[in-house]
Amino acid sequence: MTHRLYSNKWGPLPCSAHIPPLLDSLLFPGALHQVVATAGSHCFFLFQELVEGDIRVRFGHFYSREQETFLWLDEPGIIFRFALARSHQLYLSQAGRLLFHERSFNLLHIPYFSAELQIGQQELYAFADIMLPPAYLQRFAAGSPLLTSFLQRVERGLPARLGLYNGMADITLLRWLDALREGQPGSAQQLVRAGLQTLQEKPVHAAVRLNWQEIGVLYQVADLLQQTGKEWELRELVRRFGISAYKLNKGFRQLYGHSVVQHRQEEKMRLALRLVHDKQYPVKQVAAMLGYRSQNFIRAFRRRFGYTPGRHALQLS
């Protein structure tokens, strides 16, 4: 991995393979290379790299105690970028401004990676980059004018993005993302395949039109829904966060593609899919863990995925 990072306040950030124990919770299983760049206790950039066949996967986490702008120099190439946590904004001289909100993704060609990166105060950002050789993408180009045009720009050494607007991850992509983060073999290729299909067949037709303050509130709501087992009612969230029900639902639809209530249900089904896939617990126990009666869980699972959890587990055998 080749990274060079510069801070406006602290200058060059030295890189080290020694990862402080404080960052242990961010480490991924199976990482071949792990590098951290720091400026004392002011900020850190953690990079981890995996290899799967002829593609490389890089996880990045960065944090700063203060609002700061960094210069980030890295290797050029084709990158499938997936934002894991919070929104981050890059400015590249050739490609312009690239803004990624949580769970958004796109396929990019960056011929010269010199980026200005803006980081907010005391926020942890995370992303996954899957580095792809052109030959890997060629196998998907047949019958795809959009991907063919993208590869033509790559051949000419021009910056490119596959989607005019970043894609929005659905539960299928999140399933493969979860598998990738758990180190399951083949998950990176499945994530890329699903992402390419979504960008071409279900393109997003408009940019997210929310200011940073509104986005911050929405992330707080999403965190609350994910971290607690309570079934929050919409009026409780409105009162707790001081935002109208209309703005809350509209914002969630822009960031996540569904309403607040639907988001909670989707997160439940996402966890259900992981638990059934792992086959560590019987279906009845999974249902109880998620607050369902057994038959209600089976119906909810079949309604969302088109098949029962038992059939899904059987297909994995």
Coordinates of C-alpha atoms in Angstrom, one line a residue:
M1 CA 0.0 0.0 0.0
T2 CA 1.3 3.5 -0.9
H3 CA -0.2 6.3 1.1
R4 CA 1.0 9.8 1.7
L5 CA -1.0 12.2 3.9
Y6 CA -0.5 15.8 4.8
S7 CA -2.4 17.9 7.2
N8 CA -2.7 21.7 6.9
K9 CA -2.0 21.9 10.7
W10 CA 0.4 19.1 11.5
G11 CA 2.3 18.6 8.2
P12 CA 3.2 15.1 6.9
L13 CA 1.6 12.2 8.8
P14 CA 4.1 9.3 9.3
C15 CA 2.9 5.8 8.4
S16 CA 3.6 2.8 10.6
A17 CA 2.7 -0.9 10.6
H18 CA 2.3 -0.8 14.4
I19 CA -1.4 -0.5 15.1
P20 CA -2.2 1.0 18.5
P21 CA -4.4 -1.2 20.7
L22 CA -7.0 1.6 20.7
L23 CA -7.8 0.7 17.1
D24 CA -8.2 -3.1 17.6
S25 CA -12.0 -2.9 17.2
L26 CA -11.5 -1.6 13.6
L27 CA -9.3 -4.5 12.5
F28 CA -10.6 -7.0 9.9
P29 CA -9.9 -10.7 9.8
G30 CA -7.6 -11.9 7.1
A31 CA -6.0 -8.4 6.4
L32 CA -2.6 -8.9 4.8
H33 CA -1.4 -5.4 5.2
Q34 CA -2.3 -2.8 7.9
V35 CA -0.9 0.7 8.1
V36 CA -1.8 3.6 10.3
A37 CA -0.9 7.3 9.7
T38 CA -1.2 9.6 12.7
A39 CA -0.4 13.0 14.0
G40 CA -0.1 12.1 17.7
S41 CA -3.6 11.9 19.3
H42 CA -5.0 14.5 16.9
C43 CA -6.0 12.2 14.0
F44 CA -5.5 8.8 12.4
F45 CA -5.9 7.1 9.1
L46 CA -6.1 3.3 9.2
F47 CA -5.7 1.3 6.0
Q48 CA -6.2 -2.5 5.7
E49 CA -5.8 -4.6 2.6
L50 CA -7.1 -8.0 1.6
V51 CA -6.5 -9.9 -1.7
E52 CA -9.2 -12.0 -3.4
G53 CA -8.0 -13.5 -6.7
D54 CA -6.9 -10.7 -9.0
I55 CA -8.6 -7.9 -7.1
R56 CA -7.5 -6.1 -3.9
V57 CA -9.8 -4.8 -1.2
R58 CA -8.8 -1.9 1.0
F59 CA -10.7 -0.7 4.1
G60 CA -10.1 2.8 5.3
H61 CA -11.0 4.5 8.6
F62 CA -10.1 8.1 9.4
Y63 CA -10.8 10.4 12.3
S64 CA -9.8 13.9 13.4
R65 CA -10.4 15.6 16.8
E66 CA -10.8 18.9 14.9
Q67 CA -12.3 19.9 11.6
E68 CA -9.4 19.7 9.2
T69 CA -8.4 19.4 5.5
F70 CA -5.8 16.8 4.4
L71 CA -4.0 16.2 1.2
W72 CA -4.1 12.5 0.3
L73 CA -1.8 11.0 -2.3
D74 CA -2.3 7.4 -3.4
E75 CA -1.9 5.0 -6.3
P76 CA -4.2 5.6 -9.4
G77 CA -6.5 3.0 -10.8
I78 CA -10.1 1.7 -11.1
I79 CA -11.8 1.7 -7.7
F80 CA -15.2 0.4 -6.7
R81 CA -15.8 2.7 -3.6
F82 CA -18.4 1.9 -1.0
A83 CA -19.0 4.4 1.9
L84 CA -19.3 2.4 5.2
A85 CA -19.9 5.1 7.8
R86 CA -20.8 8.8 7.6
S87 CA -20.3 11.1 4.6
H88 CA -17.0 12.0 3.2
Q89 CA -16.0 14.4 0.5
L90 CA -13.0 14.3 -1.8
Y91 CA -11.8 16.9 -4.3
L92 CA -9.6 15.6 -7.1
S93 CA -8.1 18.0 -9.6
Q94 CA -9.1 15.9 -12.6
A95 CA -12.4 14.4 -11.4
G96 CA -13.8 17.3 -9.4
R97 CA -15.8 16.9 -6.1
L98 CA -16.7 13.4 -5.1
L99 CA -19.3 13.1 -2.2
F100 CA -20.1 9.8 -0.7
H101 CA -22.9 9.3 1.9
E102 CA -23.2 6.3 4.0
R103 CA -24.0 3.2 2.0
S104 CA -23.5 5.0 -1.3
F105 CA -21.1 3.5 -3.9
N106 CA -19.8 4.0 -7.4
L107 CA -17.2 2.7 -9.9
L108 CA -14.4 5.3 -10.4
H109 CA -11.3 5.6 -12.6
I110 CA -8.8 8.0 -10.9
P111 CA -5.8 8.4 -13.2
Y112 CA -4.0 10.7 -10.8
F113 CA -4.8 10.3 -7.1
S114 CA -4.2 13.6 -5.4
A115 CA -7.2 14.4 -3.3
E116 CA -8.2 17.1 -0.9
L117 CA -10.1 15.5 2.0
Q118 CA -12.2 17.4 4.4
I119 CA -12.9 15.8 7.8
G120 CA -15.4 17.0 10.4
Q121 CA -14.8 17.4 14.1
Q122 CA -14.7 14.1 16.1
E123 CA -16.3 11.9 13.5
L124 CA -15.2 8.5 12.4
Y125 CA -15.4 7.9 8.6
A126 CA -15.1 4.6 6.9
F127 CA -15.0 3.2 3.3
A128 CA -14.2 0.1 1.3
D129 CA -12.3 0.4 -1.9
I130 CA -12.1 -2.6 -4.3
M131 CA -9.2 -2.1 -6.8
L132 CA -10.0 -3.7 -10.1
P133 CA -7.8 -4.3 -13.2
P134 CA -9.4 -3.4 -16.5
A135 CA -9.3 -7.0 -17.6
Y136 CA -11.6 -8.0 -14.7
L137 CA -14.3 -5.5 -15.8
Q138 CA -14.1 -6.5 -19.5
R139 CA -15.9 -9.8 -18.6
F140 CA -19.0 -7.7 -17.7
A141 CA -18.8 -5.2 -20.6
A142 CA -20.6 -7.3 -23.3
G143 CA -24.1 -5.8 -23.8
S144 CA -23.3 -2.9 -21.5
P145 CA -22.9 0.4 -23.3
L146 CA -22.4 2.2 -20.0
L147 CA -19.5 0.0 -18.8
T148 CA -18.0 -0.1 -22.3
S149 CA -17.9 3.7 -22.3
F150 CA -16.3 3.7 -18.9
L151 CA -13.6 1.4 -20.1
Q152 CA -12.9 3.5 -23.2
R153 CA -12.2 6.5 -20.9
V154 CA -9.9 4.3 -18.8
E155 CA -8.0 3.3 -22.0
R156 CA -7.6 7.1 -22.8
G157 CA -6.3 7.8 -19.3
L158 CA -9.4 10.0 -18.5
P159 CA -11.2 10.2 -15.1
A160 CA -14.5 8.4 -15.1
R161 CA -17.4 7.3 -13.0
L162 CA -19.9 4.5 -14.0
G163 CA -23.0 6.1 -12.4
L164 CA -23.8 9.8 -13.0
Y165 CA -24.9 9.7 -9.3
N166 CA -23.7 7.3 -6.7
G167 CA -25.7 4.1 -6.2
M168 CA -27.7 3.4 -3.1
A169 CA -27.1 0.0 -1.5
D170 CA -30.1 -2.3 -1.0
I171 CA -30.2 -5.4 1.2
T172 CA -28.5 -7.5 -1.4
L173 CA -25.4 -5.3 -1.6
L174 CA -25.4 -5.0 2.2
R175 CA -25.5 -8.8 2.5
W176 CA -22.3 -9.1 0.5
L177 CA -20.7 -6.2 2.3
D178 CA -21.3 -7.9 5.6
A179 CA -19.8 -11.1 4.2
L180 CA -16.8 -9.1 3.0
R181 CA -16.2 -7.5 6.4
E182 CA -16.4 -11.0 8.0
G183 CA -13.7 -12.3 5.6
Q184 CA -15.9 -14.7 3.7
P185 CA -14.2 -15.9 0.5
G186 CA -15.7 -14.6 -2.8
S187 CA -17.7 -11.8 -1.2
A188 CA -15.7 -9.0 -2.8
Q189 CA -16.5 -10.3 -6.3
Q190 CA -20.1 -10.8 -5.4
L191 CA -20.3 -7.2 -4.1
V192 CA -18.8 -5.8 -7.2
R193 CA -21.1 -7.9 -9.4
A194 CA -24.2 -6.7 -7.5
G195 CA -22.9 -3.1 -7.5
L196 CA -22.3 -3.0 -11.2
Q197 CA -25.8 -4.4 -11.9
T198 CA -27.4 -1.9 -9.6
L199 CA -25.6 1.1 -11.1
Q200 CA -26.7 0.1 -14.6
E201 CA -30.2 -1.3 -14.0
K202 CA -31.4 0.8 -11.0
P203 CA -29.6 4.1 -11.4
V204 CA -30.1 7.0 -9.0
H205 CA -31.5 10.0 -10.9
A206 CA -30.8 12.8 -8.5
A207 CA -28.2 13.8 -5.9
V208 CA -29.0 13.9 -2.2
R209 CA -30.3 17.4 -1.4
L210 CA -29.6 17.7 2.3
N211 CA -27.3 20.0 4.2
W212 CA -24.6 18.6 6.5
Q213 CA -26.6 19.4 9.7
E214 CA -29.7 17.5 8.4
I215 CA -27.5 14.5 7.4
G216 CA -25.9 14.5 10.8
V217 CA -29.3 14.2 12.5
L218 CA -30.3 11.4 10.2
Y219 CA -27.2 9.5 11.0
Q220 CA -27.9 9.9 14.7
V221 CA -31.4 8.5 14.2
A222 CA -30.1 5.6 12.2
D223 CA -27.5 4.8 14.9
L224 CA -30.3 4.9 17.6
L225 CA -32.4 2.5 15.6
Q226 CA -29.5 0.1 15.1
Q227 CA -28.1 0.2 18.6
T228 CA -31.2 -0.3 20.6
G229 CA -33.8 -3.1 20.5
K230 CA -36.6 -0.7 21.2
E231 CA -39.3 -0.3 18.6
W232 CA -39.2 3.5 18.3
E233 CA -42.4 5.2 17.1
L234 CA -42.1 8.0 14.6
R235 CA -43.5 10.6 17.0
E236 CA -40.8 9.6 19.6
L237 CA -38.0 10.2 17.1
V238 CA -39.5 13.5 16.1
R239 CA -39.6 14.7 19.6
R240 CA -36.2 13.4 20.6
F241 CA -34.3 14.9 17.6
G242 CA -36.4 18.0 17.0
I243 CA -37.1 17.2 13.3
S244 CA -40.5 17.0 11.6
A245 CA -41.9 13.6 10.5
Y246 CA -41.9 14.8 6.9
K247 CA -38.2 15.8 6.9
L248 CA -37.2 12.7 8.8
N249 CA -38.9 10.3 6.3
K250 CA -37.9 12.4 3.3
G251 CA -34.3 12.4 4.5
F252 CA -34.2 8.7 5.1
R253 CA -35.6 8.1 1.6
Q254 CA -32.8 10.1 0.1
L255 CA -30.0 8.5 2.2
Y256 CA -31.3 4.9 2.5
G257 CA -34.1 4.5 0.0
H258 CA -36.9 4.0 2.4
S259 CA -38.8 5.5 5.3
V260 CA -37.7 5.5 9.0
V261 CA -40.1 2.6 9.9
Q262 CA -39.0 0.6 6.8
H263 CA -35.4 1.3 7.7
R264 CA -35.8 -0.5 11.1
Q265 CA -37.5 -3.4 9.4
E266 CA -34.8 -3.6 6.7
E267 CA -32.1 -3.7 9.4
K268 CA -33.9 -6.5 11.1
M269 CA -34.0 -8.5 7.9
R270 CA -30.4 -7.7 7.1
L271 CA -29.4 -9.2 10.5
A272 CA -31.8 -12.1 10.0
L273 CA -30.1 -12.9 6.7
R274 CA -26.7 -12.9 8.3
L275 CA -27.8 -15.1 11.2
V276 CA -29.5 -17.7 9.0
H277 CA -26.5 -17.6 6.6
D278 CA -24.1 -18.3 9.4
K279 CA -26.1 -21.3 10.5
Q280 CA -25.0 -20.9 14.1
Y281 CA -28.5 -20.8 15.5
P282 CA -31.8 -22.6 14.6
V283 CA -34.5 -20.6 12.9
K284 CA -36.6 -20.5 16.1
Q285 CA -33.7 -19.0 18.1
V286 CA -33.0 -16.4 15.3
A287 CA -36.7 -15.4 15.5
A288 CA -36.6 -15.0 19.2
M289 CA -33.3 -12.9 19.0
L290 CA -35.1 -10.5 16.6
G291 CA -38.3 -10.3 18.7
Y292 CA -40.5 -12.5 16.5
R293 CA -42.6 -15.5 17.1
S294 CA -41.4 -18.3 14.9
Q295 CA -44.2 -18.3 12.4
N296 CA -44.3 -14.5 12.2
F297 CA -40.6 -14.5 11.5
I298 CA -40.9 -17.0 8.7
R299 CA -43.7 -15.0 7.1
A300 CA -41.7 -11.7 7.4
F301 CA -38.6 -13.4 5.9
R302 CA -40.5 -14.9 3.0
R303 CA -42.3 -11.6 2.3
R304 CA -38.9 -9.8 2.1
F305 CA -36.8 -12.4 0.2
G306 CA -39.3 -14.6 -1.5
Y307 CA -38.3 -17.8 0.3
T308 CA -38.3 -19.1 3.9
P309 CA -35.3 -19.0 6.2
G310 CA -35.3 -22.8 6.2
R311 CA -35.0 -22.9 2.4
H312 CA -32.2 -20.4 2.5
A313 CA -30.2 -22.5 5.0
L314 CA -30.9 -25.6 2.9
Q315 CA -29.5 -23.9 -0.2
L316 CA -26.2 -23.2 1.7
S317 CA -25.7 -26.8 2.6

